[in-house]
C-alpha positions as a printed Julia matrix, in Angstrom:
178×3 Matrix{Float64}:
   0.0     0.0     0.0
   1.18    3.53   -0.65
   3.17    2.21   -3.6
   4.64    5.54   -4.71
   6.77    4.77   -7.74
   5.97    1.05   -7.43
   9.58   -0.12   -7.21
   9.07   -2.06   -3.96
   6.32   -4.0    -5.7
   8.55   -4.45   -8.72
  11.27   -5.95   -6.53
   8.77   -8.31   -4.86
   7.0    -9.51   -8.0
   9.49  -12.33   -8.55
   7.96  -14.04   -5.47
   4.42  -14.06   -6.86
   1.58  -11.85   -7.98
   1.79   -8.3    -6.69
  -0.95   -5.69   -6.48
   0.23   -2.12   -5.85
  -2.17    0.19   -4.05
  -1.91    3.95   -3.96
  -4.24    6.77   -2.96
  -2.63    9.22   -5.37
  -2.32    9.38   -9.11
  -0.53    6.57  -10.91
   3.08    7.73  -11.32
   4.83    4.38  -11.23
   8.28    3.86  -12.61
   8.29    2.24  -16.07
   9.59   -1.02  -14.57
   6.52   -1.27  -12.33
   3.94   -0.47  -15.02
   3.18   -4.15  -15.67
   2.0    -4.66  -12.07
  -1.68   -4.53  -11.21
  -2.45   -1.06   -9.84
  -5.42   -0.33   -7.57
  -6.27    3.2    -6.56
  -8.07    3.66   -3.27
  -7.96    5.19    0.2
  -6.74    2.74    2.82
  -8.54    4.78    5.51
 -12.0     4.55    3.91
 -11.75    1.05    2.45
  -9.96   -0.4    -0.54
 -11.78   -1.87   -3.53
 -10.38   -5.31   -2.65
 -12.17   -8.36   -1.27
 -11.48   -9.42    2.3
  -8.97  -12.23    2.9
  -7.24  -11.66   -0.44
  -3.53  -11.56    0.37
  -0.9   -13.68    2.09
   1.2   -10.57    2.67
   0.24   -6.91    2.99
   3.17   -4.51    2.97
   3.44   -0.81    3.67
   6.88    0.67    3.24
   7.61    4.31    4.1
   3.96    5.24    4.24
   2.42    4.92    7.7
   3.72    8.29    8.87
   1.79    9.88    5.97
  -1.55    8.04    6.35
  -4.27   10.27    7.82
  -5.65    7.64   10.17
  -3.26    4.76   10.93
  -5.96    3.04   13.07
  -8.23    2.67   10.05
  -5.31    1.79    7.78
  -4.19   -1.09   10.01
  -7.77   -2.37   10.25
  -7.94   -2.34    6.44
  -4.65   -4.24    6.14
  -6.02   -6.84    8.57
  -9.22   -7.07    6.51
  -7.49   -7.7     3.16
  -5.02  -10.22    4.66
  -5.92  -13.91    4.65
  -6.19  -15.64    8.04
  -2.63  -16.49    9.02
  -1.29  -13.9     6.58
   1.44  -11.43    7.41
   1.45   -7.63    7.55
   4.79   -5.89    7.23
   4.98   -2.19    8.08
   8.21   -0.18    7.92
   8.34    3.61    8.08
   9.95    6.7     9.51
  10.87    9.28   10.53
   8.05   10.23   12.86
   6.85   13.84   12.9
   8.34   14.59   16.33
  11.79   13.45   15.28
  14.62   15.58   13.99
  13.74   14.83   10.35
  10.0    14.5    10.97
   8.99   17.24    8.57
  10.58   15.24    5.72
  12.19   18.47    4.58
  15.38   16.83    3.37
  16.58   20.07    1.77
  16.56   21.77    5.19
  20.0    21.0     6.47
  18.92   21.25   10.09
  16.84   19.31   12.62
  13.33   20.06   13.9
  12.24   22.84   11.49
   8.6    21.84   12.16
   8.98   23.16   15.73
  11.28   26.09   15.05
   9.48   27.9    12.21
   5.95   28.78   11.2
   4.24   26.72    8.49
   4.24   29.82    6.26
   8.0    30.29    6.61
   8.62   26.6     5.99
   6.52   26.69    2.81
   8.44   29.74    1.53
  11.73   27.94    2.14
  10.5    24.77    0.44
   9.48   26.84   -2.57
  12.88   28.54   -2.57
  14.98   25.41   -2.0
  12.82   22.86   -3.79
  12.42   19.31   -2.59
  13.69   16.15   -4.21
  11.24   13.53   -3.04
  10.72   10.02   -4.4
  12.61   10.85   -7.55
  10.62   13.97   -8.31
  11.37   17.64   -7.71
   8.52   19.53   -6.09
   7.77   22.64   -4.05
   5.55   20.78   -1.57
   6.36   18.58    1.38
   4.6    15.27    1.81
   1.86   15.56    4.39
   2.47   13.73    7.66
  -0.12   12.6    10.19
   1.85   14.06   13.12
   1.37   10.92   15.17
   3.71   10.53   18.11
   5.55    7.39   19.14
   3.12    6.58   21.95
   0.2     6.64   19.48
   1.92    4.07   17.26
   2.82    1.95   20.28
  -0.89    1.84   21.21
  -1.81    1.02   17.61
   0.45   -2.04   17.6
  -1.64   -3.43   20.48
  -4.51   -4.04   18.01
  -6.29   -7.22   19.16
  -7.04   -8.24   15.55
  -3.42   -9.21   14.97
  -0.33  -10.21   16.88
   3.14   -8.75   16.61
   5.74  -11.24   15.44
   8.6    -8.74   15.41
   8.85   -5.08   16.39
  11.92   -2.91   16.15
  12.15    0.77   16.99
  15.15    2.53   15.54
  16.69    5.39   17.48
  18.94    7.74   15.58
  21.2    10.14   17.42
  22.14   12.2    14.36
  21.16   15.54   15.92
  21.46   14.73   19.6
  24.3    17.24   19.96
  21.93   20.05   18.91
  19.48   19.05   21.63
  22.26   18.9    24.2
  23.57   22.32   23.16
  20.17   24.05   22.86
  17.76   22.29   25.25
């Protein structure tokens, strides 16, 4: 889900049939064009039958989904009983790179500057994001770590493996300017 340019699906297609799902326009890489593409909103329900997949995967998307509670419920719905759901994403909004403003060569701009100032700087600097140059940042849901930790306690599924990655890239800035 949240297939973006579709290259994750392209890499996985050698293991079996792959359906790529995105809530935006179809802008897949040429190599992923042969994959089945389904457009839908994971938060309001996908046009896919229940119990359809052995594996549901979301890579680098959950921090952008408006309502991760509904998204996880939808992944559970489309997964076959005994199927697997793999979710990998980051950085979270409250982290140093949480604005996803990669062209800002500094941590925590989302807390240091107004949204208007940030937008002006994005327009000035441009953003290279997912292989495209744009003057807009990807929207984030602004969920905090504790919200995701509660989400993973969903009784409809069980966690097989959970890893939280801590990066200390900008810890010196926090130490210097608490």
